[in-house]
Tab-separated table of N, CA, C and O in Angstrom:
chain	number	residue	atom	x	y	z
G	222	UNK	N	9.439	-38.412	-7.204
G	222	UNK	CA	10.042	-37.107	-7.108
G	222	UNK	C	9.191	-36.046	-7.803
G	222	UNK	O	8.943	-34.894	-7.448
G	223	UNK	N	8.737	-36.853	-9.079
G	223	UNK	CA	7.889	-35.797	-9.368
G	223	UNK	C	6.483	-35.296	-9.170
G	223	UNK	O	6.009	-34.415	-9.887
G	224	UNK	N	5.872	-35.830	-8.257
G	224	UNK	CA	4.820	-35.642	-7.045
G	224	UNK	C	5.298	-34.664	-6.003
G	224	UNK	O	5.071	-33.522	-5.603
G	225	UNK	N	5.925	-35.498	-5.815
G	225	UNK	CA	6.720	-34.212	-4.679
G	225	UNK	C	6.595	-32.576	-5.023
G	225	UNK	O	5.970	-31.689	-4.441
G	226	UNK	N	7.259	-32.553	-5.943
G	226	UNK	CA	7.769	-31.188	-6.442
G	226	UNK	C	6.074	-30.367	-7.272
G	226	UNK	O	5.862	-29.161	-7.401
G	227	UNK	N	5.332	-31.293	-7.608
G	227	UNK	CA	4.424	-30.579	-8.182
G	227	UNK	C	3.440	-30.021	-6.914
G	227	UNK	O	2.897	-28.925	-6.774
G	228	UNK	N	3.434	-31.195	-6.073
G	228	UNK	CA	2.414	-30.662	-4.626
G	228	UNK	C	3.210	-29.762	-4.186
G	228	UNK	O	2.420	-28.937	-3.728
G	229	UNK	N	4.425	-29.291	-3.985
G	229	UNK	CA	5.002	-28.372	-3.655
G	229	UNK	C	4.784	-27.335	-4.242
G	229	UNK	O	4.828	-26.329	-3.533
G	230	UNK	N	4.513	-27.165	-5.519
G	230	UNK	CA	4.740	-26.330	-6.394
G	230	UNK	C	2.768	-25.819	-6.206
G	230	UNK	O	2.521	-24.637	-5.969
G	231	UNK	N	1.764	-26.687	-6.327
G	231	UNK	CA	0.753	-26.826	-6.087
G	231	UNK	C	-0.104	-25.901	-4.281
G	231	UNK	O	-1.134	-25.283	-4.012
G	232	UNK	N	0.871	-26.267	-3.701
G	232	UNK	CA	0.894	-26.036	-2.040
G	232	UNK	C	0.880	-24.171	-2.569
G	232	UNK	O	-0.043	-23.361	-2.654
G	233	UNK	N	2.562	-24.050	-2.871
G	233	UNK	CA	2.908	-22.605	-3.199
G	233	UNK	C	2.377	-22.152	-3.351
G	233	UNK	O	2.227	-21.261	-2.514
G	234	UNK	N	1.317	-22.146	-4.692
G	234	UNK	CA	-0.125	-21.447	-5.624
G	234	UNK	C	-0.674	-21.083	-4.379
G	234	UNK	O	-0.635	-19.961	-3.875
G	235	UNK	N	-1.396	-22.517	-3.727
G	235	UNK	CA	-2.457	-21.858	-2.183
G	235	UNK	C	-2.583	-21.493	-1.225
G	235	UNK	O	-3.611	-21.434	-0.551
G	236	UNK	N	-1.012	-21.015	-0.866
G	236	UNK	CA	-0.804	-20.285	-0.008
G	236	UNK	C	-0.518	-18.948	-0.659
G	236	UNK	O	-0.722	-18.019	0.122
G	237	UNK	N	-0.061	-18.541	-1.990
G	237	UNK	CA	-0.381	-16.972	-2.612
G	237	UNK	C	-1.278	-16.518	-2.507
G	237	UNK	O	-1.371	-15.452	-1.898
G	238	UNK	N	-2.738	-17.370	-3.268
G	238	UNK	CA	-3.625	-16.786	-3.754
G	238	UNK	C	-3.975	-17.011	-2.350
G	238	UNK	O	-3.800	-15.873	-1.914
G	239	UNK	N	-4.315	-17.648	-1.447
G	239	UNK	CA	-4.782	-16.857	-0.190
G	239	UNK	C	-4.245	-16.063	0.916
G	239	UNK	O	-4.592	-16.144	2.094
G	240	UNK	N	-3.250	-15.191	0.349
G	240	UNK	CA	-2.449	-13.727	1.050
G	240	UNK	C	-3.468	-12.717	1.205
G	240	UNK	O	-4.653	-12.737	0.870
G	241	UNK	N	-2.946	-12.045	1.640
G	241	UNK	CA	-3.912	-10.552	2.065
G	241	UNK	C	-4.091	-10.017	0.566
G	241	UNK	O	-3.231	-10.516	-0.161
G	242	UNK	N	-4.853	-9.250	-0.028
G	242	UNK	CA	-5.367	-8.518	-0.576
G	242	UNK	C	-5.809	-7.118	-0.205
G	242	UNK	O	-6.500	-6.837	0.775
G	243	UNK	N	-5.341	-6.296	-1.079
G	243	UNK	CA	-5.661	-4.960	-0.473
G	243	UNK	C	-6.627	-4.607	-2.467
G	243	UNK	O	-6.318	-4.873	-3.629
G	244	UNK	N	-7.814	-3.904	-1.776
G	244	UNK	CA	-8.842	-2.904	-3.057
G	244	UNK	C	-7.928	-1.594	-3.741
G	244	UNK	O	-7.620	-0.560	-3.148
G	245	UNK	N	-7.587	-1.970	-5.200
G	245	UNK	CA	-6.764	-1.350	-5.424
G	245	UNK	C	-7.030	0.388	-5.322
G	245	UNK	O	-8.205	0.747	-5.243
G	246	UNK	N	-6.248	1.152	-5.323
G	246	UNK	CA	-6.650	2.563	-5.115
G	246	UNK	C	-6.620	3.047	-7.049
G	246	UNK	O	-5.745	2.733	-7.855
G	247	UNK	N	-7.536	3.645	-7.240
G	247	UNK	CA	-7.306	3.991	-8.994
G	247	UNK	C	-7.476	5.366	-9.620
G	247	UNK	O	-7.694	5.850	-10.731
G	248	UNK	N	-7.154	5.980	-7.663
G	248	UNK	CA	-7.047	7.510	-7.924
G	248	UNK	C	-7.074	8.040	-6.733
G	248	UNK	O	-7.412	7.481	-5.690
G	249	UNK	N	-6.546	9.640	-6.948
G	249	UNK	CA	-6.931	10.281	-5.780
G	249	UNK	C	-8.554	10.409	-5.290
G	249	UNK	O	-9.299	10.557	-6.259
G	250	UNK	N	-9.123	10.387	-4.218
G	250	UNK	CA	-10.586	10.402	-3.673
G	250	UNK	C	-10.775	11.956	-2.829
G	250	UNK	O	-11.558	12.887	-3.018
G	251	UNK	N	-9.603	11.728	-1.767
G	251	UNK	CA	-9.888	12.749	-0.662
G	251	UNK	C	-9.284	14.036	-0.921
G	251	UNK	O	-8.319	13.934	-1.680
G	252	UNK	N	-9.513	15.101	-0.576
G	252	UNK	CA	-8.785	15.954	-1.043
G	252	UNK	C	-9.125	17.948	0.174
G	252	UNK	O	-8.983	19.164	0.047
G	253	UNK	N	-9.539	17.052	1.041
G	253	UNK	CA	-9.354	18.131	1.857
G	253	UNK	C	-8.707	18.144	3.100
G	253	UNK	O	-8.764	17.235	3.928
G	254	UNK	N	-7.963	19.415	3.232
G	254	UNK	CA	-6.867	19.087	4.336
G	254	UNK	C	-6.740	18.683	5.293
G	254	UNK	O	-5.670	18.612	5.898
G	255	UNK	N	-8.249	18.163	5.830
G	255	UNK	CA	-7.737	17.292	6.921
G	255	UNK	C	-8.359	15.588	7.016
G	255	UNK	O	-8.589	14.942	8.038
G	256	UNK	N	-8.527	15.150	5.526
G	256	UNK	CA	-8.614	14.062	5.302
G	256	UNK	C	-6.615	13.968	4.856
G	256	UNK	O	-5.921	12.966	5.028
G	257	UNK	N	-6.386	14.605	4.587
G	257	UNK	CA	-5.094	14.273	3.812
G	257	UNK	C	-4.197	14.812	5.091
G	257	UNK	O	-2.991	14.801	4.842
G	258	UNK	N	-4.429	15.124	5.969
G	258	UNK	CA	-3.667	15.395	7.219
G	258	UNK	C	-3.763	13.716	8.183
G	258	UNK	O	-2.855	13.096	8.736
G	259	UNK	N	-4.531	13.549	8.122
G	259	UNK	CA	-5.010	12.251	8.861
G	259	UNK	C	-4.271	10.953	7.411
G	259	UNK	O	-4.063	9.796	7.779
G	260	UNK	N	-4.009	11.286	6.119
G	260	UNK	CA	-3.407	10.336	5.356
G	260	UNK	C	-1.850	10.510	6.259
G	260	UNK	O	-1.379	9.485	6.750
G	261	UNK	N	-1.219	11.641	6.411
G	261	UNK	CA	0.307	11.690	6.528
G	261	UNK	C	0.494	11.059	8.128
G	261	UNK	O	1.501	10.547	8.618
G	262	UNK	N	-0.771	11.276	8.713
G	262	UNK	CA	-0.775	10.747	10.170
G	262	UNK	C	-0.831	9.187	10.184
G	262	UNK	O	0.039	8.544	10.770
G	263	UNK	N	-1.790	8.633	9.579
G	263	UNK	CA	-1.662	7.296	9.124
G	263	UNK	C	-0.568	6.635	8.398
G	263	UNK	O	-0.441	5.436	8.650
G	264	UNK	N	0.294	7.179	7.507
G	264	UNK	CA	1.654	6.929	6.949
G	264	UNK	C	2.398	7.080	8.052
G	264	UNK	O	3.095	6.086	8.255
G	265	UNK	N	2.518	7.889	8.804
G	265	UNK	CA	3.774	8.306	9.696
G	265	UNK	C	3.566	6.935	10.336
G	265	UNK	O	4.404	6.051	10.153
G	266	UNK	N	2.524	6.737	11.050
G	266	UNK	CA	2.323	5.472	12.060
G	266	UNK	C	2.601	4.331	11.877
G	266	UNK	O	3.132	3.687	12.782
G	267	UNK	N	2.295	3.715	10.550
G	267	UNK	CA	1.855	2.468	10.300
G	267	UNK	C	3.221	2.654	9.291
G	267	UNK	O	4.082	1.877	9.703
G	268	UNK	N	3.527	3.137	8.545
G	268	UNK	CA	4.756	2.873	7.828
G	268	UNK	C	5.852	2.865	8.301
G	268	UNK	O	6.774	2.220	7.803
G	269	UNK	N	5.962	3.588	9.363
G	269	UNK	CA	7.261	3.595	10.120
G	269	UNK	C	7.383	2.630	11.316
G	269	UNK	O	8.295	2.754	12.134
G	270	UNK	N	6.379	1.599	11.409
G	270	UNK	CA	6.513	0.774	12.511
G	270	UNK	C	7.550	-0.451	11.729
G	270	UNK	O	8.382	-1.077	12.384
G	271	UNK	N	7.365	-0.642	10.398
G	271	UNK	CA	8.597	-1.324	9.962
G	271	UNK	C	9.648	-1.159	8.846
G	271	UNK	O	10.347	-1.923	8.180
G	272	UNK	N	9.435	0.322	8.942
G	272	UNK	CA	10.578	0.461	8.053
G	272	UNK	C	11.035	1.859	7.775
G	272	UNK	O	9.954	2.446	7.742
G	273	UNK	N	11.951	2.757	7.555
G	273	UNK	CA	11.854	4.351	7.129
G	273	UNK	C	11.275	4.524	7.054
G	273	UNK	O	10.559	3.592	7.419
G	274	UNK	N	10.249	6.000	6.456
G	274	UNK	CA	9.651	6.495	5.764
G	274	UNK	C	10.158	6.984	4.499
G	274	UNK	O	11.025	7.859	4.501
G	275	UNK	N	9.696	6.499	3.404
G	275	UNK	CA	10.036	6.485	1.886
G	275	UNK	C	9.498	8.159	1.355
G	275	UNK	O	8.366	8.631	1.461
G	276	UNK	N	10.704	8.794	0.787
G	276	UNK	CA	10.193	10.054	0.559
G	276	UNK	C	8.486	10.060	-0.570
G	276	UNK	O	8.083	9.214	-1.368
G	277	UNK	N	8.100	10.905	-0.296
G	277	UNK	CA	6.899	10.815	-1.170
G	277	UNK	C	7.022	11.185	-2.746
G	277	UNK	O	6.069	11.149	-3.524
G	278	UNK	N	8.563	11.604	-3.143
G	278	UNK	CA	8.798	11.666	-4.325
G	278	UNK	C	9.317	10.523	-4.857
G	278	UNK	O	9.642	10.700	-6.031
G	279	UNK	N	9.500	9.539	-4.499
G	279	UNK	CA	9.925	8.117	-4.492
G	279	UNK	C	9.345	7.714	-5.607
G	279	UNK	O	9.878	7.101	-6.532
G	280	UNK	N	8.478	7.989	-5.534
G	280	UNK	CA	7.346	7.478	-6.901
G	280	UNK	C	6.489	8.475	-7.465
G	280	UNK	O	6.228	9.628	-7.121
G	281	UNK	N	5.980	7.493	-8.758
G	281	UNK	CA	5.409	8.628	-9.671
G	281	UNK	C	3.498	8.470	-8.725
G	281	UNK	O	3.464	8.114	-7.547
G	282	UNK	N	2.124	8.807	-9.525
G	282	UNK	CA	1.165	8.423	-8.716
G	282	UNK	C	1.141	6.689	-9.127
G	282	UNK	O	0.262	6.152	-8.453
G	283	UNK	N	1.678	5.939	-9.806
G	283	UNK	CA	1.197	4.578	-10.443
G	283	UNK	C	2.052	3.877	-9.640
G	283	UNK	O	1.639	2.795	-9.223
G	284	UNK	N	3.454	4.339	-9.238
G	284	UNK	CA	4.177	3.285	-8.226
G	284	UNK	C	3.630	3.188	-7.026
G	284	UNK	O	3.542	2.141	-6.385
G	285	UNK	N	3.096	4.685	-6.548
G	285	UNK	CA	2.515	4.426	-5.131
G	285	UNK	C	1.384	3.527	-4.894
G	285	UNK	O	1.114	2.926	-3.854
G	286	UNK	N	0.504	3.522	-6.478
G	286	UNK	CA	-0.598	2.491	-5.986
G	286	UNK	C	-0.020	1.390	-6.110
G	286	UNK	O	-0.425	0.519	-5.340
G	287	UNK	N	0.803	1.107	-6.821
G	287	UNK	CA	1.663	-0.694	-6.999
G	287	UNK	C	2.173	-0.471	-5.204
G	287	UNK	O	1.538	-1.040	-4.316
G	288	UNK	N	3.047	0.177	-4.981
G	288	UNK	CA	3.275	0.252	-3.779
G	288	UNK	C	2.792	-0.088	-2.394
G	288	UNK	O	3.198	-0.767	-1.452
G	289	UNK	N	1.472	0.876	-2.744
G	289	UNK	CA	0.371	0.823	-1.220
G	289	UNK	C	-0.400	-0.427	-1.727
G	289	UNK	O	-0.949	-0.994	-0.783
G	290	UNK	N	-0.510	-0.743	-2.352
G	290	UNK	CA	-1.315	-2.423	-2.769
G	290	UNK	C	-0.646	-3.466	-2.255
G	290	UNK	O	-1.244	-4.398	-1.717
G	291	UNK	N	1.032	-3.404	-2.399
G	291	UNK	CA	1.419	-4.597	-1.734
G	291	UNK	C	1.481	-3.930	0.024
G	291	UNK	O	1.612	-4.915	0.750
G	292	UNK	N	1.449	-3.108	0.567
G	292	UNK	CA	2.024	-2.876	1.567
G	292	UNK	C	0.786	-2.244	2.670
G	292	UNK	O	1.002	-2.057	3.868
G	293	UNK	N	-0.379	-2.002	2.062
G	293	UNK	CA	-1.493	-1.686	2.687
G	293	UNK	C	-2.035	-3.025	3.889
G	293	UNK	O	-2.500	-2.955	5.027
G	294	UNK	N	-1.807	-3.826	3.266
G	294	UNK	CA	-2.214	-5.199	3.808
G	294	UNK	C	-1.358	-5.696	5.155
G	294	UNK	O	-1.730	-6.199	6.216
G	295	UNK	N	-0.176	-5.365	4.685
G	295	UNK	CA	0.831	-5.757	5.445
G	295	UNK	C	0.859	-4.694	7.097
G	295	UNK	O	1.073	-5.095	8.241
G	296	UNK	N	0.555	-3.283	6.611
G	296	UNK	CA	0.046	-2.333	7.983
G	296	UNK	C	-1.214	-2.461	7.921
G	296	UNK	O	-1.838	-1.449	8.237
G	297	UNK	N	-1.804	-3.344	7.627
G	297	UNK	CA	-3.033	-3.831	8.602
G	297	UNK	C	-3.929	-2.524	7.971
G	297	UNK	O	-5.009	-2.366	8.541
G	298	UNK	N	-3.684	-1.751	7.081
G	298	UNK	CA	-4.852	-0.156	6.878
G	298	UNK	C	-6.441	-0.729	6.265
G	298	UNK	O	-6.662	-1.631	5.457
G	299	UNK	N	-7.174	-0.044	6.816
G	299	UNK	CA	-8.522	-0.263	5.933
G	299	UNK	C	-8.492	0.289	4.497
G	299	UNK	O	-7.466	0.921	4.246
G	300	UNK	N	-9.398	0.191	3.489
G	300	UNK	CA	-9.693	0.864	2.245
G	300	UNK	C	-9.527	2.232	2.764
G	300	UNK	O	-8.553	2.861	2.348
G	301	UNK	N	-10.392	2.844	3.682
G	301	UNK	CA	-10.479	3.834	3.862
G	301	UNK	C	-9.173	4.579	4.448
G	301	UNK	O	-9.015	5.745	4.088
G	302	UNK	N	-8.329	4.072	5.222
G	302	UNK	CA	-7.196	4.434	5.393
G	302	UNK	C	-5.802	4.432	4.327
G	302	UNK	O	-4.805	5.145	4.208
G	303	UNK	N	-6.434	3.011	3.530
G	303	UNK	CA	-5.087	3.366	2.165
G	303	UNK	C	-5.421	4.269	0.883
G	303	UNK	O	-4.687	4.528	-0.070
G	304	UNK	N	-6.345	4.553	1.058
G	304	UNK	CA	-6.921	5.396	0.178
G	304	UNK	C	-6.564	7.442	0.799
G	304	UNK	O	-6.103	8.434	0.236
G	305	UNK	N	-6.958	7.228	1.800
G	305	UNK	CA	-5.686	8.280	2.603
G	305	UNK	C	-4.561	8.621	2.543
G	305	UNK	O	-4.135	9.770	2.432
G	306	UNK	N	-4.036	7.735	2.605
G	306	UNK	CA	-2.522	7.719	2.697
G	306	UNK	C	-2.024	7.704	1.060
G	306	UNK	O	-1.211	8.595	0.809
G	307	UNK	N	-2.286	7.076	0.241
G	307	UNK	CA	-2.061	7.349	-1.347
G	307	UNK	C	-2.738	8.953	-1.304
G	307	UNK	O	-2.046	9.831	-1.819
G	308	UNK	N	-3.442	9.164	-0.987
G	308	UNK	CA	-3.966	10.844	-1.200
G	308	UNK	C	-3.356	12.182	-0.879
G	308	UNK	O	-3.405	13.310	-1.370
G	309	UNK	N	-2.563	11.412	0.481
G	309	UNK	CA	-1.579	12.206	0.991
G	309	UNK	C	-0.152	12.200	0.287
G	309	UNK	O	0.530	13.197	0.051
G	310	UNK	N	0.186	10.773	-0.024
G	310	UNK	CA	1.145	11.195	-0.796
G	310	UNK	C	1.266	11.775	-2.033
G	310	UNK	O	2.268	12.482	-2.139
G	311	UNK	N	0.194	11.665	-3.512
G	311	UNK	CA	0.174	12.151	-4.108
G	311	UNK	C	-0.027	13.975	-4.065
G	311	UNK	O	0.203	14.789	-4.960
G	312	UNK	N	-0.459	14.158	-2.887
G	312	UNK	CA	-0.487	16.025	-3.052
G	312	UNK	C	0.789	16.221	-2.517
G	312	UNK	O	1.087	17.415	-2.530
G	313	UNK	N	1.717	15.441	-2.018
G	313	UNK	CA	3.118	16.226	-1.652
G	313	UNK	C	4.154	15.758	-2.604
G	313	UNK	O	5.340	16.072	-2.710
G	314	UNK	N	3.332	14.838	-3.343
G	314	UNK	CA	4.440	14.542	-4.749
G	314	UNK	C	4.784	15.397	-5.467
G	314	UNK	O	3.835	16.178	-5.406
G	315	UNK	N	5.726	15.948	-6.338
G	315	UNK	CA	6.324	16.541	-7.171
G	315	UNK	C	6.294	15.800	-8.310
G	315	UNK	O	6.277	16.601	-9.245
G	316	UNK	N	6.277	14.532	-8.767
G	316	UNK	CA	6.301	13.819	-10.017
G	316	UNK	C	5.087	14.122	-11.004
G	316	UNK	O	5.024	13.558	-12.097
């Protein structure tokens, strides 16, 4: 039994550590209006194919990168596109 449960437990680990990974974002980059027009265009698309759209005051700038880190991967975005889209949301943030 207790083989069992450790290869299980063992299995678990290698199927985490080989999940998607997204390059964390560790700041705003882009900052002209139509790089950050093309961020809200890329959010609208890809975020709303599975789920609301989360107001952009939702978070402060540190949740959105915890945020777009787990969820960049999951809409399929390049660096270059989640790095957009965090850019876009931080200039319409209020926090």
């Amino acid at each position: 039994m207790k083989k069992l449960i450790l290869g299980m437990i063992g299995f678990s680990a290698l199927l985490v550590s080989c999940g998607p990974k997204s390059t964390a974002v560790t700041g705003p980059k882009y900052t002209s209006s139509e790089q950050l027009a093309q961020g809200k265009t890329i959010f609208e698309n890809s975020c709303n194919k599975c789920h609301a759209l989360p107001n952009p005051e939702k978070h402060d700038d540190m949740g959105w990168i915890k945020t777009l880190s787990r969820m960049a991967p999951k809409a399929k975005l390049n660096e270059e596109q989640h790095q957009m889209v965090y850019d876009y949301l931080i200039s319409v943030n209020k926090k």
